[in-house]
Short mmCIF file of C-alpha atoms in Angstrom, two decimals:
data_model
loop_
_atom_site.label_atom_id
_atom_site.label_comp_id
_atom_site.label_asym_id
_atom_site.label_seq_id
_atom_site.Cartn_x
_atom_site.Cartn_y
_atom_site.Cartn_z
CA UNK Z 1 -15.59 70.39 103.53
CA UNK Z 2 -16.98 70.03 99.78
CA UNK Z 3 -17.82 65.99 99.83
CA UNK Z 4 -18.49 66.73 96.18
CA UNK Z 5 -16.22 63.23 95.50
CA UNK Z 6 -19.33 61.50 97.69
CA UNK Z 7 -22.17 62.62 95.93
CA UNK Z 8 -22.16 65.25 92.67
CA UNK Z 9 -25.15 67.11 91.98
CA UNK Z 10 -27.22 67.44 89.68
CA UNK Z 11 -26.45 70.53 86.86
CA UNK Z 12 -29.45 70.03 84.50
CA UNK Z 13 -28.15 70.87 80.89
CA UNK Z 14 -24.33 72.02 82.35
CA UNK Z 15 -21.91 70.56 79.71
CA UNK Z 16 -19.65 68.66 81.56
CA UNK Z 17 -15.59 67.48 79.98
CA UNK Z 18 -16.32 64.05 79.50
CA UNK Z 19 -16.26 62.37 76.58
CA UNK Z 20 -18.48 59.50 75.84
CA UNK Z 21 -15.72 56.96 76.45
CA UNK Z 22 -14.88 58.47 79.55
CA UNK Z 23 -12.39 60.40 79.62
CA UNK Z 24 -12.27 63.80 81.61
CA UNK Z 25 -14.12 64.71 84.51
CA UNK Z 26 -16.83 67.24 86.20
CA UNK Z 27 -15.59 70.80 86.45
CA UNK Z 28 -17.29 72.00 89.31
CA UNK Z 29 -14.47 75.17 89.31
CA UNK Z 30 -14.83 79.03 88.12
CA UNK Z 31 -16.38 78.42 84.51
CA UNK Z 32 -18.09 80.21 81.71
CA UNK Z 33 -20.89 77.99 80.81
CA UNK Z 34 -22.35 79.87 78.47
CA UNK Z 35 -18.86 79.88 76.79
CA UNK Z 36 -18.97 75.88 77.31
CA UNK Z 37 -22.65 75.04 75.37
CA UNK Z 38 -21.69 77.55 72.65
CA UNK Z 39 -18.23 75.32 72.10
CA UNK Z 40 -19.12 72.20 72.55
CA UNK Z 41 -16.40 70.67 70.43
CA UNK Z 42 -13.87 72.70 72.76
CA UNK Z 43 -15.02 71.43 75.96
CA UNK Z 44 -14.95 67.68 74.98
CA UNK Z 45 -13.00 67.90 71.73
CA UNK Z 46 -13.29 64.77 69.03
CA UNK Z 47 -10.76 62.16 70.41
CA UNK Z 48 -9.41 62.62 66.81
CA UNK Z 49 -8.33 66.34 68.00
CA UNK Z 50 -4.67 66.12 68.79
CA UNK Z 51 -1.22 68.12 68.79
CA UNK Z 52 -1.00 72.10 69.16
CA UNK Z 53 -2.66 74.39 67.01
CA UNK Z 54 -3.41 78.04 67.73
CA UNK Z 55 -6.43 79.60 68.23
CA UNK Z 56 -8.41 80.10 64.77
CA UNK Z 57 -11.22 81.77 66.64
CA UNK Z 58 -12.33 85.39 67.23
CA UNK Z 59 -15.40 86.83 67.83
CA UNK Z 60 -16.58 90.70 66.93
CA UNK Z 61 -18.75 90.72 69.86
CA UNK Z 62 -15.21 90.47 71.78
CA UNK Z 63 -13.47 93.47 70.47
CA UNK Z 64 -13.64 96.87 71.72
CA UNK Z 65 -16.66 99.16 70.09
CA UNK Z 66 -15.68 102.48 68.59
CA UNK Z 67 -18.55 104.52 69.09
CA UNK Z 68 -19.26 107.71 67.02
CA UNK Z 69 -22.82 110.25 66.38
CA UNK Z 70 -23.77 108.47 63.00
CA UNK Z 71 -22.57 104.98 63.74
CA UNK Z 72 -20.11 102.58 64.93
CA UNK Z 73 -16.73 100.44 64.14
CA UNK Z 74 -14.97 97.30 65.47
CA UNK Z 75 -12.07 94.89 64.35
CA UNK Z 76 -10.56 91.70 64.30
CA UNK Z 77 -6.92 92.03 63.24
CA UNK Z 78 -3.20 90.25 64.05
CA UNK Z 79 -3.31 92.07 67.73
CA UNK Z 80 -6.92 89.87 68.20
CA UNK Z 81 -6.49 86.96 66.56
CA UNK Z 82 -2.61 86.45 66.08
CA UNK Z 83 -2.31 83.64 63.44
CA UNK Z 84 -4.58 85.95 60.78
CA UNK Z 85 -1.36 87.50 59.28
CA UNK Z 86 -2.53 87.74 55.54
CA UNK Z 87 -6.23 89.70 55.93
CA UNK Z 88 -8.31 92.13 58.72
CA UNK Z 89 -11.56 93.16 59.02
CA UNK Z 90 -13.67 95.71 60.50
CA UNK Z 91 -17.42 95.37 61.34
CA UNK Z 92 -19.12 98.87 60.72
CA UNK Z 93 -22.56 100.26 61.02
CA UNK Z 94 -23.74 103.67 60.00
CA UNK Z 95 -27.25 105.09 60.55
CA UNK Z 96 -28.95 107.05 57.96
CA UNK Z 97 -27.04 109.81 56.44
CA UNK Z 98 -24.04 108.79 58.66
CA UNK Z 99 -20.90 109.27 56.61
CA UNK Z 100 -17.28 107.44 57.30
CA UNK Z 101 -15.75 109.93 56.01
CA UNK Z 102 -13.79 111.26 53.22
CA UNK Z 103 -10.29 108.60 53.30
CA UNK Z 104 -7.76 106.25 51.91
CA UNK Z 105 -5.26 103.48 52.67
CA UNK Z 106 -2.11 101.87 51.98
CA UNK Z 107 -4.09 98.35 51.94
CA UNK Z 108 -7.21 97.14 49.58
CA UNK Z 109 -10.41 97.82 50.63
CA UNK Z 110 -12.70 94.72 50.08
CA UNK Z 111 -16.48 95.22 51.78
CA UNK Z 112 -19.81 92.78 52.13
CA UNK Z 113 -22.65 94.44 52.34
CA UNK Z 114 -24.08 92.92 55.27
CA UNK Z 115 -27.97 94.57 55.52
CA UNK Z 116 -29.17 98.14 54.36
CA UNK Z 117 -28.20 100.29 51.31
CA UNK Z 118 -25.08 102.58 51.58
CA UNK Z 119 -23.74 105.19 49.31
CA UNK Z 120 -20.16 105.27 48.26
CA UNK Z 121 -17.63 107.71 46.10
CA UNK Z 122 -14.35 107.31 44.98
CA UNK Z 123 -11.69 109.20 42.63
CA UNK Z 124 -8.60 107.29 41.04
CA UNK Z 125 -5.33 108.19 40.36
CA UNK Z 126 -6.45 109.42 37.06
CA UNK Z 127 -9.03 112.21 37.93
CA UNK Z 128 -11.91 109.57 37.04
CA UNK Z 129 -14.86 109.24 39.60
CA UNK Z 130 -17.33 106.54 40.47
CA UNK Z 131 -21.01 107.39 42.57
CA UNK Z 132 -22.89 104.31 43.35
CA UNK Z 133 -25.52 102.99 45.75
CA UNK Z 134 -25.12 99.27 47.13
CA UNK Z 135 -27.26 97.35 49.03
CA UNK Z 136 -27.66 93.71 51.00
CA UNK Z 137 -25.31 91.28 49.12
CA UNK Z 138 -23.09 93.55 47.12
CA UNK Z 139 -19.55 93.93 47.47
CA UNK Z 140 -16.96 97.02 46.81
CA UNK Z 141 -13.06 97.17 46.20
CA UNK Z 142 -11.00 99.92 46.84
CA UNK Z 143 -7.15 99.68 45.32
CA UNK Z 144 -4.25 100.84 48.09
CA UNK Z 145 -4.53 104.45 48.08
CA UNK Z 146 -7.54 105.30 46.29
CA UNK Z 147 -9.70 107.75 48.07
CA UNK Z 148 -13.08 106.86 48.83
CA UNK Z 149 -16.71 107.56 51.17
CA UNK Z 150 -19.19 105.42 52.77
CA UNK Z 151 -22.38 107.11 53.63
CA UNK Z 152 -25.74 105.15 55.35
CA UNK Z 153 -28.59 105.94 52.93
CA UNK Z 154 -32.42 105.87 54.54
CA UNK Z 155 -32.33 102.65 56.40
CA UNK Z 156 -28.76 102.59 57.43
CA UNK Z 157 -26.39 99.82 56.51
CA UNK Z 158 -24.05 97.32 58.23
CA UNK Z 159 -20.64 95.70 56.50
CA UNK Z 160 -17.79 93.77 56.65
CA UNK Z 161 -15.00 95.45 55.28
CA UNK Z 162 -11.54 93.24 54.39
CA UNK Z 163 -8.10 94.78 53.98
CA UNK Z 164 -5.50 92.47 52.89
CA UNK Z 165 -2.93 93.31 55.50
CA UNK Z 166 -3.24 91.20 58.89
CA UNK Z 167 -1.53 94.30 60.87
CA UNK Z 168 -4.28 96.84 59.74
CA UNK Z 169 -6.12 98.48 61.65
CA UNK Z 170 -9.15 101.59 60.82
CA UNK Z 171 -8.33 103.60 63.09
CA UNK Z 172 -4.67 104.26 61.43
CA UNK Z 173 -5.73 105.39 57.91
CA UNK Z 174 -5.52 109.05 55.64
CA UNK Z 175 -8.46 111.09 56.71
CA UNK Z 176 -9.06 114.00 54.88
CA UNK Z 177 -10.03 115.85 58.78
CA UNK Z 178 -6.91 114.87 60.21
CA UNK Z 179 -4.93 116.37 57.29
CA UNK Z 180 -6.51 119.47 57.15
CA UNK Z 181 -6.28 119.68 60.79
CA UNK Z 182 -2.44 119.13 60.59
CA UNK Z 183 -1.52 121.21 58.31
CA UNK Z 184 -1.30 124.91 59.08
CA UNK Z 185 -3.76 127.45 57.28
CA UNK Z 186 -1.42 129.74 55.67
CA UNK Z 187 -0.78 126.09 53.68
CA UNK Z 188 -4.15 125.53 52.89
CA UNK Z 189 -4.98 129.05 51.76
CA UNK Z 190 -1.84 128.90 49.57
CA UNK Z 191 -3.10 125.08 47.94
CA UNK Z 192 -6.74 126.43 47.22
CA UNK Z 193 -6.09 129.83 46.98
CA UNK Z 194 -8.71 131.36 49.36
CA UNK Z 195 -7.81 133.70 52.17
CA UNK Z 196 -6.97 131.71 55.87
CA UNK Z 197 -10.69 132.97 56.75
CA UNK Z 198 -12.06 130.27 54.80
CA UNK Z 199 -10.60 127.17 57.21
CA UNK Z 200 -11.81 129.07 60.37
CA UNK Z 201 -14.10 126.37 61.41
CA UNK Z 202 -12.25 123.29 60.06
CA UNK Z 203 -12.36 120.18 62.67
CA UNK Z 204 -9.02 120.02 64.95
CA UNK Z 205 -9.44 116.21 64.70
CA UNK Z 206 -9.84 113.06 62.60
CA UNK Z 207 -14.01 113.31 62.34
CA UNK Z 208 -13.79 109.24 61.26
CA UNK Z 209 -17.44 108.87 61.23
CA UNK Z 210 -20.06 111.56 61.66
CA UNK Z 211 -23.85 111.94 61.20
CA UNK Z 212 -24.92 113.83 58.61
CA UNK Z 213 -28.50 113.81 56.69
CA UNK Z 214 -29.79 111.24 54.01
CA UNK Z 215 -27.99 112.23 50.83
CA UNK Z 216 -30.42 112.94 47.76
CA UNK Z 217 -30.89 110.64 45.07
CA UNK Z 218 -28.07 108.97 43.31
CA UNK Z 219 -28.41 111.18 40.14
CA UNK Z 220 -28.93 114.12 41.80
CA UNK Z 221 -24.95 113.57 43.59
CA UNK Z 222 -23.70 112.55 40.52
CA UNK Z 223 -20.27 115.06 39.76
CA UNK Z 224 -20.06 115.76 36.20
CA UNK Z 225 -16.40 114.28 35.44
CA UNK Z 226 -14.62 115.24 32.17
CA UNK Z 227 -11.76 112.47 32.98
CA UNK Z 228 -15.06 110.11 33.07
CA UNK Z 229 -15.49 107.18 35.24
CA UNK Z 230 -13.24 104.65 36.28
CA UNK Z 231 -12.73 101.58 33.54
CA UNK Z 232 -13.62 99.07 36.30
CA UNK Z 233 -16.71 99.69 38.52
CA UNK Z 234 -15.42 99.39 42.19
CA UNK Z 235 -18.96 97.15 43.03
CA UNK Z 236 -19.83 93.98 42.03
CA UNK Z 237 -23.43 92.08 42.88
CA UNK Z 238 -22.69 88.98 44.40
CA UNK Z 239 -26.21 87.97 45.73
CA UNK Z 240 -27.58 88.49 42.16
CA UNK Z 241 -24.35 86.18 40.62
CA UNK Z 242 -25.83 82.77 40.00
CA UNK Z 243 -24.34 80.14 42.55
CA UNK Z 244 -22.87 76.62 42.33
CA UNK Z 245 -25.86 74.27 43.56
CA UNK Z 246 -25.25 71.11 45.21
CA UNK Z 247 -27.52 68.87 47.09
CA UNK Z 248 -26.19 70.77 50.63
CA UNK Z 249 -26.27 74.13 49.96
CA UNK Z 250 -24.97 77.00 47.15
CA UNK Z 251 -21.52 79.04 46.90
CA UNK Z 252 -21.00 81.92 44.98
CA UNK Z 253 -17.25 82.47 43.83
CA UNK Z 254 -15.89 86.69 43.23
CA UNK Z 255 -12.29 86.90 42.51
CA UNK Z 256 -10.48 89.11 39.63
CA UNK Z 257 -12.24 86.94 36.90
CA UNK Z 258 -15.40 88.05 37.58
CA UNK Z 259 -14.64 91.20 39.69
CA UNK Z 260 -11.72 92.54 37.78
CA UNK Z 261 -10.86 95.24 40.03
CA UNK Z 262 -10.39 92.98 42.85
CA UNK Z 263 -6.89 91.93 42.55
CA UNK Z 264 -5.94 90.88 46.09
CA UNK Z 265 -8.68 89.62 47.54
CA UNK Z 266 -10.56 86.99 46.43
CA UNK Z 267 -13.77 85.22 48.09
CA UNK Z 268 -17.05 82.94 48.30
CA UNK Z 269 -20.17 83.49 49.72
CA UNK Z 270 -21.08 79.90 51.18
CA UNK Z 271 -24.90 78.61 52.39
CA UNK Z 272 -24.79 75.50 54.17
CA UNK Z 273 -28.23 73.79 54.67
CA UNK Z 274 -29.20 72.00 57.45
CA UNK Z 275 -27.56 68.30 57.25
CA UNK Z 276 -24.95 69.71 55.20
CA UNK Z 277 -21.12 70.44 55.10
CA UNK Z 278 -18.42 72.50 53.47
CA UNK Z 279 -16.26 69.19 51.82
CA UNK Z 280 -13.31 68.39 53.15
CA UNK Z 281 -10.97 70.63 51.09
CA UNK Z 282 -7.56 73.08 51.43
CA UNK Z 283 -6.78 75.95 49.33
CA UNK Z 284 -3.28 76.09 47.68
CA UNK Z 285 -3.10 79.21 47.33
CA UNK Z 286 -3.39 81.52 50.48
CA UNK Z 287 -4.62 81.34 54.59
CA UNK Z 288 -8.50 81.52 54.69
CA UNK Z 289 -10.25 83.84 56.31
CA UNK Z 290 -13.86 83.54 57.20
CA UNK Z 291 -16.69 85.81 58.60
CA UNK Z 292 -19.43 84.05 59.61
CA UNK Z 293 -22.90 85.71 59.03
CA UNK Z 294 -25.45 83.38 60.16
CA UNK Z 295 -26.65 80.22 61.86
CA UNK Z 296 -24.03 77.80 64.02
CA UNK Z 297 -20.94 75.35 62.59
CA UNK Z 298 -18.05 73.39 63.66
CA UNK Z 299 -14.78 73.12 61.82
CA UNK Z 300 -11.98 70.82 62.59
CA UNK Z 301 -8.46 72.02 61.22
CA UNK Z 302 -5.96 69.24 60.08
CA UNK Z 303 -2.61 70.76 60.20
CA UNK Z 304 -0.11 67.34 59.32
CA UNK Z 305 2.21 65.00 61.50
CA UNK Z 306 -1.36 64.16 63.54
CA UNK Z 307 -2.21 67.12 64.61
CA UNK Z 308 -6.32 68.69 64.26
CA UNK Z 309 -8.40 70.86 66.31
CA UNK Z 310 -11.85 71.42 66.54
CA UNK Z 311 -13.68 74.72 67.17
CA UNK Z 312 -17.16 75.84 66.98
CA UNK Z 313 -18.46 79.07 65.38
CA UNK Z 314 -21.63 81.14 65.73
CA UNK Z 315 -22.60 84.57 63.26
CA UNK Z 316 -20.17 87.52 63.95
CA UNK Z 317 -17.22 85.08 64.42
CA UNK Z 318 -14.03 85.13 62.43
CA UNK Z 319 -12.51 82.12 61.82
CA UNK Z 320 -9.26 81.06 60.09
CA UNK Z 321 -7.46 78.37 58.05
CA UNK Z 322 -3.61 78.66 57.60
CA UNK Z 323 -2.29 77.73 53.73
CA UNK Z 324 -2.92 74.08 53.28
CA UNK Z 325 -4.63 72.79 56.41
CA UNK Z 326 -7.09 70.78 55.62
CA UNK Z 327 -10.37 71.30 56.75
CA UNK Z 328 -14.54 71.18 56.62
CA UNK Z 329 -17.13 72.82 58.15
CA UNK Z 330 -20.69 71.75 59.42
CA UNK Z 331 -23.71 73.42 59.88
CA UNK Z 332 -24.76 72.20 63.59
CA UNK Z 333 -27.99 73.83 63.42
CA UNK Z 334 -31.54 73.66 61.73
CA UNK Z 335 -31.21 76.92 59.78
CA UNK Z 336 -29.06 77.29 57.01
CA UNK Z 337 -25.20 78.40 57.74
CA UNK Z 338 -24.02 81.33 55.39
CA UNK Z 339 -20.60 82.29 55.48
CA UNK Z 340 -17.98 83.87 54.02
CA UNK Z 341 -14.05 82.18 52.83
CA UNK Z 342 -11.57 84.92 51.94
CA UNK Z 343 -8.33 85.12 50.63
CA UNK Z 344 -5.24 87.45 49.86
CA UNK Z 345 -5.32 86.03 46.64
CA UNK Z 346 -6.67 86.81 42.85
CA UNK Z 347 -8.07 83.89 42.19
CA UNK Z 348 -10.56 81.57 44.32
CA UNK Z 349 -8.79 78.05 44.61
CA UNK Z 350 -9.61 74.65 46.71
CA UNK Z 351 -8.54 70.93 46.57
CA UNK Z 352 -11.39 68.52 46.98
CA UNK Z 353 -10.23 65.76 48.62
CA UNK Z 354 -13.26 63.82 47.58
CA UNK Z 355 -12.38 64.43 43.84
CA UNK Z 356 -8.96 64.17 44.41
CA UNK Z 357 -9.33 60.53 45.56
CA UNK Z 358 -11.88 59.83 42.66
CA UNK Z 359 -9.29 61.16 39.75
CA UNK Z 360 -6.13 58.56 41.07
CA UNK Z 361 -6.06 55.43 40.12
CA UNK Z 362 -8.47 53.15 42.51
CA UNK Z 363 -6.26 50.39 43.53
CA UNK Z 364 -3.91 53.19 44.80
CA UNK Z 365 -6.25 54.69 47.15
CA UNK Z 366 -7.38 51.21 48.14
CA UNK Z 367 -4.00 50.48 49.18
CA UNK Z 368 -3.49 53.18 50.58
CA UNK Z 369 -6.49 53.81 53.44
CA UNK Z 370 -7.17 49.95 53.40
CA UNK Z 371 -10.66 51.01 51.56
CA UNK Z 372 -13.10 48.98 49.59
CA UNK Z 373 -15.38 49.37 47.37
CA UNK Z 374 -18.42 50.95 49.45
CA UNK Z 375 -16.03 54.17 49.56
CA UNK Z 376 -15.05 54.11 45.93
CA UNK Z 377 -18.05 53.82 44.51
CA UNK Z 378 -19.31 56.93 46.34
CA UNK Z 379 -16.14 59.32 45.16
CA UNK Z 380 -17.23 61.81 42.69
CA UNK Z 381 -14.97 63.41 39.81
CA UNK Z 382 -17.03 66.72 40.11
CA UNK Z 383 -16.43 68.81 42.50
CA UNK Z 384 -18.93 69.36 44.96
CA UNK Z 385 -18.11 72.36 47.52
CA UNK Z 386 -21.26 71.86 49.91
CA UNK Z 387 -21.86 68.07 50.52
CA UNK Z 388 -25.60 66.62 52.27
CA UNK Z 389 -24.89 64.03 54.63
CA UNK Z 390 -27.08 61.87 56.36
CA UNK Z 391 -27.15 61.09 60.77
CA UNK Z 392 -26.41 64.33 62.87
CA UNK Z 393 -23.28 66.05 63.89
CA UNK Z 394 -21.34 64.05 66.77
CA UNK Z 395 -19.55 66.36 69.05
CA UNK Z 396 -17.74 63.93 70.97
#
């Protein structure tokens, strides 16, 4: 018999569920530790964690890898991660000269360049074409049904793409493979008017991504159009956009102001230093959707009538914040956190609550949290998105 009640050994670093009050108790049971010390803050949540809330946690290094000759695909979508109903995204990597191939969708294409340079095309509905080559830190948009390319120039690439439609999913969209290989070849010969001979050797399947070699330079690709280009460039740089700089870290902001074409997804590229924190905030406007792309945080969700949870994210997590819930997140580690917010929205919004409480009348707020002055004096009419704070994170 297990006298484990007797005498408990000794684990070394094992987490254990006990708070620092006392509450819980050793799990000596089946357990994923390494699951444990990379969520710390789910093991032995903050006693101010309370209520139900659903999971707001997925990570890409869960989901099943779609594996093709010239790169690969994965996503986190509703069927992952349930409560992300407004946005999906897909994590892709091509090698160089691998092509996704020739497509379109019924959703918005939004992408973050994540590392390497990529080549993309696109034609609108109006005949006009766009050629252009983007690299680490630059973003695209694609409108619902615009047909478009991605193709990994000499050192590859990596990216997040975003479509603003939880239910999407890659795998379901308009390849131009899959339509020539379902439509019969007396058709084809009759739309391009070339004999049947011509489609002999077309695929008999959706190619999806394929390796092909390292396209030429940009200007030697570029297709002479006599429509012209589109009026609104389909890239945007956001790396080279100059940031909001606070005392814990920088954001960058892209929605349809400054990215025109962009009209359902908006977004901000956030760097959290060490020591620092994403403000306590919501967004009035839409659910949040993050990506996060380096470095380690916690986030606690507030989500009214007393309930919060806390969960902890690492890079290639996707996290998410329904409309409203109040939140923050903190960089738990000594290298800066980036990460990205992202909304089904046109326009970038958030509520400080910091500035909210310094712009109402101060014997109101006193009366209300039973505050004195030490708080009021430190409340700020700015806003400041990324906040430096002094004393280390407390996961218990």
């Amino acid at each position: 018999m297990d006298k484990r009640t007797q005498k408990q050994p000794t684990y070394g670093n094992v987490p254990q569920p006990i708070r620092d009050d006392g509450a819980g108790a050793t799990d000596f049971g089946p357990r994923d530790v390494m699951r444990d010390l990379e969520n710390p803050d789910m093991l032995v949540p903050p006693a101010t964690d309370a209520g139900t809330i659903p999971n707001l946690k997925f990570s890409f290094s869960d989901t099943n890898m779609q594996l093709n000759h010239g790169g690969w695909s994965r996503e986190v979508t509703v069927r992952q991660l349930p409560i992300a109903t407004t946005l999906a995204g897909v994590n892709m990597r091509l090698t160089p000269g691998g092509v996704r191939e020739l497509h379109w969708h019924k959703q918005a294409e939004w992408a973050y360049m994540i590392l390497g340079r990529a080549r993309i095309t696109a034609v609108d509905q109006n005949g006009r074409n766009f050629i252009a080559d983007v690299g680490q830190g630059d973003l695209w948009y694609f409108p619902p049904g615009i047909p478009h390319s991605i193709q990994g120039l000499e050192e590859g690439c990596e990216f997040l793409l975003v479509f603003d439609d939880g239910n999407f999913s890659d795998l379901d969209t308009f390849s131009i493979s899959d339509w020539f290989a379902h439509t019969p070849k007396d058709v084809l010969a009759a739309n391009f008017g070339i004999p049947e001979s011509a489609f002999a050797h077309i695929p008999t399947e959706q190619r999806y991504i394929f390796q092909s070699k390292v396209p030429g330079p940009l200007e030697s690709q570029k297709v002479p159009d006599p429509y012209g280009t589109v009026p609104k460039s389909f890239t945007h740089r956001l790396l080279a956009q100059e940031p909001i700089v606070t005392p814990g870290g920088t954001v960058r902001i892209v929605d349809s102001t400054n990215f025109p074409i962009s009209t359902t997804v908006a977004a901000a590229l956030v760097e959290v230093k060490p020591g620092g924190m994403r403000e306590m905030h919501w967004h009035p406007n839409n659910d949040e959707w993050q990506y996060y792309l380096t470095g380690t945080a916690r986030m606690t969700v507030f989500a009214a009538n007393g309930k919060a949870r806390t969960f902890n994210y690492r890079a290639g997590d996707v996290g998410y914040v329904p409309f409203a819930f109040g939140h923050y997140i903190q960089n738990t580690g000594d290298q800066s956190l980036w990460f990205l917010e992202i909304f089904k929205s046109d326009r970038f919004a958030d509520v400080s609550l910091n500035q909210w409480m310094a712009l109402t009348p101060q014997e109101l707020v006193e009366n209300n949290l039973h505050v004195g002055p030490e708080l009021m004096n430190a409340l700020r009419k700015e806003k400041w998105p990324v906040v430096k704070y002094t004393g280390s994170p407390q996961e218990g």
